[in-house]
Amino acid sequence: MANFRLAVLECDVPFPGVVELRGSYGDMFRTLLSEGMRGLPGADAQTELEVTKWDVVNAHVYPVFEDFDGLMISGSKHTAFDNTPWIIALVDYLTDFFKNSRKPVVGICFGHQIIARTLGGRVEVSPGGWENSVTKIDLNATGRQFFGVPSIHMHQTHRDAVTMLPPGVDSIGGSARCGVHGMFKANRVLSFQGHPEFDEETMTLILKGRYSIGVFTENMYTDGMSRVRWPHCGKMLATKVCGFLLDAKRASA
């Protein structure tokens, strides 16, 4: 049986309540992508996913490139354009990764933004403001070709955004509030501003928690809760991520 070694850079601990329900970001990605792998055609569906988790915020540990087949970068409450020491160390690691490795990377929310920063894009507070709960993303030609559909729905919770793409990387599409909802470069980069690993339960905990501490206004909370039960594309996106990772592994062999 073939295997795929995925190294997850954990850039935060999930919101209180979420971590008790679903585990760390690495745990959530393992659950999501293990199911996604089973949605692939033929022998790919039998691929064994091996996940390692790396705390880059507190333990400051990183995997060596030879020990994984692909990299995944989690979301975070932190800001990707900050210059705190651990974020600078992460950018340095990714700069080395893009220079000296041909392996694929998948970025989620903060991970999407830190990839853009590393490659020369711009990340800042989103002109469109906060974006929360299930959101429709209209795909452009690149996104439609990759996903095979005109639009996708995904859980969101972000205030920052990529506002200028890095050179050589394509956007997959955008929403009414955020123009760059993901990035793609064949066999190399796939990223999402949203969270395919989130579901109704996790997003409800986040909305209620952030409302209770004053991060979200009543209008933001009500708006988010009005869409928290909408269908979303997490499972389909998981299968697409797995296909991307396996194709990239074959291409770099």
Short mmCIF file of C-alpha atoms in Angstrom, two decimals:
data_model
loop_
_atom_site.label_atom_id
_atom_site.label_comp_id
_atom_site.label_asym_id
_atom_site.label_seq_id
_atom_site.Cartn_x
_atom_site.Cartn_y
_atom_site.Cartn_z
CA MET A 1 0.00 0.00 0.00
CA ALA A 2 1.30 3.44 -0.94
CA ASN A 3 1.67 6.09 1.73
CA PHE A 4 1.84 9.88 1.90
CA ARG A 5 3.78 11.62 4.67
CA LEU A 6 2.14 14.95 5.53
CA ALA A 7 3.92 17.36 7.88
CA VAL A 8 1.50 19.83 9.48
CA LEU A 9 2.95 23.10 10.77
CA GLU A 10 0.61 24.01 13.63
CA CYS A 11 0.58 27.80 13.88
CA ASP A 12 -1.91 27.98 16.75
CA VAL A 13 -4.16 25.97 19.04
CA PRO A 14 -7.81 25.91 17.90
CA PHE A 15 -10.38 28.07 19.68
CA PRO A 16 -11.38 26.93 23.18
CA GLY A 17 -14.04 24.25 22.88
CA VAL A 18 -12.95 23.35 19.36
CA VAL A 19 -9.73 21.71 20.51
CA GLU A 20 -11.66 19.62 23.04
CA LEU A 21 -14.15 18.61 20.34
CA ARG A 22 -11.87 18.01 17.36
CA GLY A 23 -8.29 18.07 18.65
CA SER A 24 -5.42 20.14 17.28
CA TYR A 25 -5.26 21.46 13.72
CA GLY A 26 -3.12 18.48 12.79
CA ASP A 27 -5.77 16.16 14.20
CA MET A 28 -8.51 17.90 12.21
CA PHE A 29 -6.48 17.72 9.00
CA ARG A 30 -5.79 14.03 9.58
CA THR A 31 -9.52 13.34 9.97
CA LEU A 32 -10.51 15.48 6.99
CA LEU A 33 -7.86 14.24 4.56
CA SER A 34 -8.15 10.59 5.54
CA GLU A 35 -11.77 10.80 4.43
CA GLY A 36 -10.78 12.84 1.40
CA MET A 37 -8.27 10.19 0.35
CA ARG A 38 -11.03 7.57 0.23
CA GLY A 39 -12.84 9.72 -2.33
CA LEU A 40 -10.02 9.40 -4.88
CA PRO A 41 -10.34 7.00 -7.83
CA GLY A 42 -8.61 3.66 -8.15
CA ALA A 43 -5.58 2.70 -6.10
CA ASP A 44 -5.11 6.28 -4.82
CA ALA A 45 -8.07 5.73 -2.49
CA GLN A 46 -6.01 3.14 -0.60
CA THR A 47 -3.14 5.55 0.12
CA GLU A 48 -2.21 5.58 3.79
CA LEU A 49 -1.94 9.11 5.18
CA GLU A 50 0.80 9.58 7.79
CA VAL A 51 0.53 12.89 9.65
CA THR A 52 3.18 14.50 11.84
CA LYS A 53 2.49 17.68 13.79
CA TRP A 54 4.99 20.48 14.39
CA ASP A 55 4.46 23.26 16.94
CA VAL A 56 6.18 26.19 15.27
CA VAL A 57 4.85 28.80 17.74
CA ASN A 58 6.03 27.51 21.11
CA ALA A 59 8.37 24.58 20.47
CA HIS A 60 9.92 26.21 17.37
CA VAL A 61 10.44 22.82 15.69
CA TYR A 62 10.35 22.12 11.96
CA PRO A 63 10.59 18.95 9.88
CA VAL A 64 13.51 18.35 7.54
CA PHE A 65 12.44 18.25 3.91
CA GLU A 66 13.52 14.64 3.39
CA ASP A 67 11.11 13.41 6.09
CA PHE A 68 7.84 14.38 4.41
CA ASP A 69 6.12 14.23 1.02
CA GLY A 70 4.04 17.35 1.50
CA LEU A 71 3.60 20.29 3.86
CA MET A 72 0.43 21.77 5.33
CA ILE A 73 0.23 25.07 7.23
CA SER A 74 -2.65 25.66 9.64
CA GLY A 75 -4.73 28.67 10.46
CA SER A 76 -3.94 30.97 13.38
CA LYS A 77 -5.30 33.89 15.38
CA HIS A 78 -1.96 35.59 14.73
CA THR A 79 -1.31 38.03 11.91
CA ALA A 80 0.73 36.82 8.94
CA PHE A 81 2.27 40.25 8.32
CA ASP A 82 3.57 40.60 11.88
CA ASN A 83 7.30 40.37 12.53
CA THR A 84 7.27 38.44 15.78
CA PRO A 85 10.24 36.04 16.04
CA TRP A 86 8.30 32.83 15.38
CA ILE A 87 6.63 34.30 12.30
CA ILE A 88 9.99 35.47 10.93
CA ALA A 89 11.36 31.96 11.59
CA LEU A 90 8.39 30.47 9.71
CA VAL A 91 8.97 32.76 6.71
CA ASP A 92 12.66 31.82 6.74
CA TYR A 93 11.78 28.11 6.80
CA LEU A 94 9.33 28.49 3.92
CA THR A 95 11.83 30.55 1.93
CA ASP A 96 14.29 27.67 2.28
CA PHE A 97 11.53 25.20 1.42
CA PHE A 98 10.63 26.95 -1.83
CA LYS A 99 14.30 27.33 -2.76
CA ASN A 100 15.53 23.84 -1.95
CA SER A 101 12.52 21.53 -2.23
CA ARG A 102 10.14 20.61 -5.04
CA LYS A 103 7.47 19.24 -2.71
CA PRO A 104 3.90 20.57 -2.43
CA VAL A 105 2.47 22.84 0.25
CA VAL A 106 -1.15 23.44 1.27
CA GLY A 107 -2.02 26.56 3.26
CA ILE A 108 -5.18 27.16 5.28
CA CYS A 109 -6.24 30.72 6.29
CA PHE A 110 -3.10 32.04 8.05
CA GLY A 111 -1.19 29.35 6.14
CA HIS A 112 -2.54 30.74 2.86
CA GLN A 113 -1.45 34.22 3.88
CA ILE A 114 2.04 33.25 5.07
CA ILE A 115 2.71 31.46 1.78
CA ALA A 116 1.72 34.63 -0.07
CA ARG A 117 4.00 36.73 2.13
CA THR A 118 6.93 34.36 1.67
CA LEU A 119 6.59 34.37 -2.12
CA GLY A 120 6.37 38.16 -2.39
CA GLY A 121 2.65 38.87 -2.18
CA ARG A 122 0.93 41.37 0.10
CA VAL A 123 -1.09 40.51 3.21
CA GLU A 124 -2.97 43.15 5.20
CA VAL A 125 -6.19 43.83 7.06
CA SER A 126 -8.90 43.03 4.55
CA PRO A 127 -10.63 46.07 3.02
CA GLY A 128 -13.81 43.96 3.12
CA GLY A 129 -13.62 43.40 6.87
CA TRP A 130 -14.37 40.22 8.75
CA GLU A 131 -15.71 37.23 6.85
CA ASN A 132 -17.36 34.48 8.89
CA SER A 133 -19.32 31.25 8.54
CA VAL A 134 -20.26 29.53 5.27
CA THR A 135 -19.42 31.80 2.34
CA LYS A 136 -19.82 31.41 -1.42
CA ILE A 137 -16.60 31.67 -3.42
CA ASP A 138 -16.96 32.33 -7.13
CA LEU A 139 -14.19 30.50 -8.94
CA ASN A 140 -12.22 32.00 -11.80
CA ALA A 141 -10.91 30.02 -14.77
CA THR A 142 -8.07 28.52 -12.71
CA GLY A 143 -10.41 27.52 -9.91
CA ARG A 144 -13.05 26.10 -12.24
CA GLN A 145 -10.48 24.02 -14.06
CA PHE A 146 -9.05 22.59 -10.83
CA PHE A 147 -12.28 22.00 -8.90
CA GLY A 148 -14.60 21.28 -11.83
CA VAL A 149 -17.39 23.53 -10.52
CA PRO A 150 -18.24 27.25 -10.89
CA SER A 151 -18.33 27.99 -7.15
CA ILE A 152 -17.65 26.46 -3.75
CA HIS A 153 -18.91 27.12 -0.22
CA MET A 154 -16.53 27.09 2.74
CA HIS A 155 -16.47 28.08 6.40
CA GLN A 156 -14.56 31.30 7.05
CA THR A 157 -13.29 33.29 9.99
CA HIS A 158 -10.73 35.91 8.97
CA ARG A 159 -10.07 39.63 9.11
CA ASP A 160 -6.80 39.69 7.14
CA ALA A 161 -6.43 38.82 3.47
CA VAL A 162 -4.03 38.47 0.58
CA THR A 163 -4.48 41.69 -1.39
CA MET A 164 -1.70 41.18 -3.94
CA LEU A 165 -0.74 37.82 -5.41
CA PRO A 166 2.88 36.65 -5.43
CA PRO A 167 4.53 36.31 -8.85
CA GLY A 168 3.89 33.03 -10.61
CA VAL A 169 0.91 31.99 -8.48
CA ASP A 170 -2.73 32.14 -9.62
CA SER A 171 -5.82 33.05 -7.61
CA ILE A 172 -8.62 30.46 -7.59
CA GLY A 173 -11.39 33.04 -7.14
CA GLY A 174 -12.99 35.33 -4.59
CA SER A 175 -16.07 36.36 -2.66
CA ALA A 176 -17.95 39.62 -2.27
CA ARG A 177 -15.61 40.66 0.57
CA CYS A 178 -12.32 39.01 -0.34
CA GLY A 179 -10.80 38.99 -3.81
CA VAL A 180 -8.22 36.22 -3.28
CA HIS A 181 -9.77 33.17 -1.63
CA GLY A 182 -7.01 30.77 -2.53
CA MET A 183 -3.91 30.27 -4.63
CA PHE A 184 -2.73 27.60 -7.02
CA LYS A 185 0.47 26.60 -8.73
CA ALA A 186 0.50 23.14 -10.29
CA ASN A 187 2.26 20.51 -8.17
CA ARG A 188 3.52 23.19 -5.78
CA VAL A 189 0.98 25.47 -4.05
CA LEU A 190 -2.68 25.06 -3.08
CA SER A 191 -4.18 27.37 -0.50
CA PHE A 192 -7.53 28.45 0.91
CA GLN A 193 -8.51 31.55 2.84
CA GLY A 194 -11.29 29.48 4.38
CA HIS A 195 -11.34 26.38 6.56
CA PRO A 196 -12.39 23.13 4.88
CA GLU A 197 -11.74 21.37 8.22
CA PHE A 198 -14.47 23.37 10.02
CA ASP A 199 -18.11 22.34 10.27
CA GLU A 200 -21.32 23.60 11.88
CA GLU A 201 -20.27 22.57 15.39
CA THR A 202 -16.82 24.12 15.29
CA MET A 203 -17.98 27.32 13.64
CA THR A 204 -20.82 27.71 16.15
CA LEU A 205 -18.31 27.48 19.01
CA ILE A 206 -16.12 30.12 17.37
CA LEU A 207 -18.99 32.50 16.65
CA LYS A 208 -20.43 32.22 20.16
CA GLY A 209 -17.01 32.47 21.79
CA ARG A 210 -15.86 35.54 19.87
CA TYR A 211 -19.23 37.23 20.38
CA SER A 212 -19.06 36.59 24.14
CA ILE A 213 -15.67 38.33 24.45
CA GLY A 214 -16.60 41.26 22.24
CA VAL A 215 -14.59 40.41 19.13
CA PHE A 216 -17.77 40.08 17.07
CA THR A 217 -20.65 42.54 17.21
CA GLU A 218 -24.21 41.31 17.55
CA ASN A 219 -24.77 41.91 13.84
CA MET A 220 -21.67 39.91 12.91
CA TYR A 221 -22.72 37.08 15.23
CA THR A 222 -26.28 37.01 13.90
CA ASP A 223 -25.08 37.10 10.31
CA GLY A 224 -22.63 34.26 10.89
CA MET A 225 -25.17 32.11 12.71
CA SER A 226 -27.67 32.61 9.88
CA ARG A 227 -25.31 30.73 7.54
CA VAL A 228 -23.61 28.26 9.89
CA ARG A 229 -25.88 25.40 8.79
CA TRP A 230 -25.49 26.02 5.09
CA PRO A 231 -24.01 23.11 3.13
CA HIS A 232 -20.27 23.45 2.58
CA CYS A 233 -17.71 21.74 0.37
CA GLY A 234 -15.25 20.47 2.99
CA LYS A 235 -15.36 16.82 1.91
CA MET A 236 -15.03 17.63 -1.80
CA LEU A 237 -12.18 20.02 -1.10
CA ALA A 238 -10.44 17.37 1.01
CA THR A 239 -10.46 14.96 -1.92
CA LYS A 240 -9.14 17.68 -4.23
CA VAL A 241 -6.33 18.46 -1.75
CA CYS A 242 -5.40 14.77 -1.58
CA GLY A 243 -5.36 14.49 -5.36
CA PHE A 244 -3.17 17.58 -5.58
CA LEU A 245 -0.71 16.15 -3.04
CA LEU A 246 -0.48 12.73 -4.71
CA ASP A 247 -0.07 14.25 -8.19
CA ALA A 248 2.68 16.51 -6.87
CA LYS A 249 4.47 13.58 -5.24
CA ARG A 250 4.43 11.68 -8.53
CA ALA A 251 5.63 14.75 -10.45
CA SER A 252 8.61 15.28 -8.13
CA ALA A 253 9.66 11.61 -8.06
#
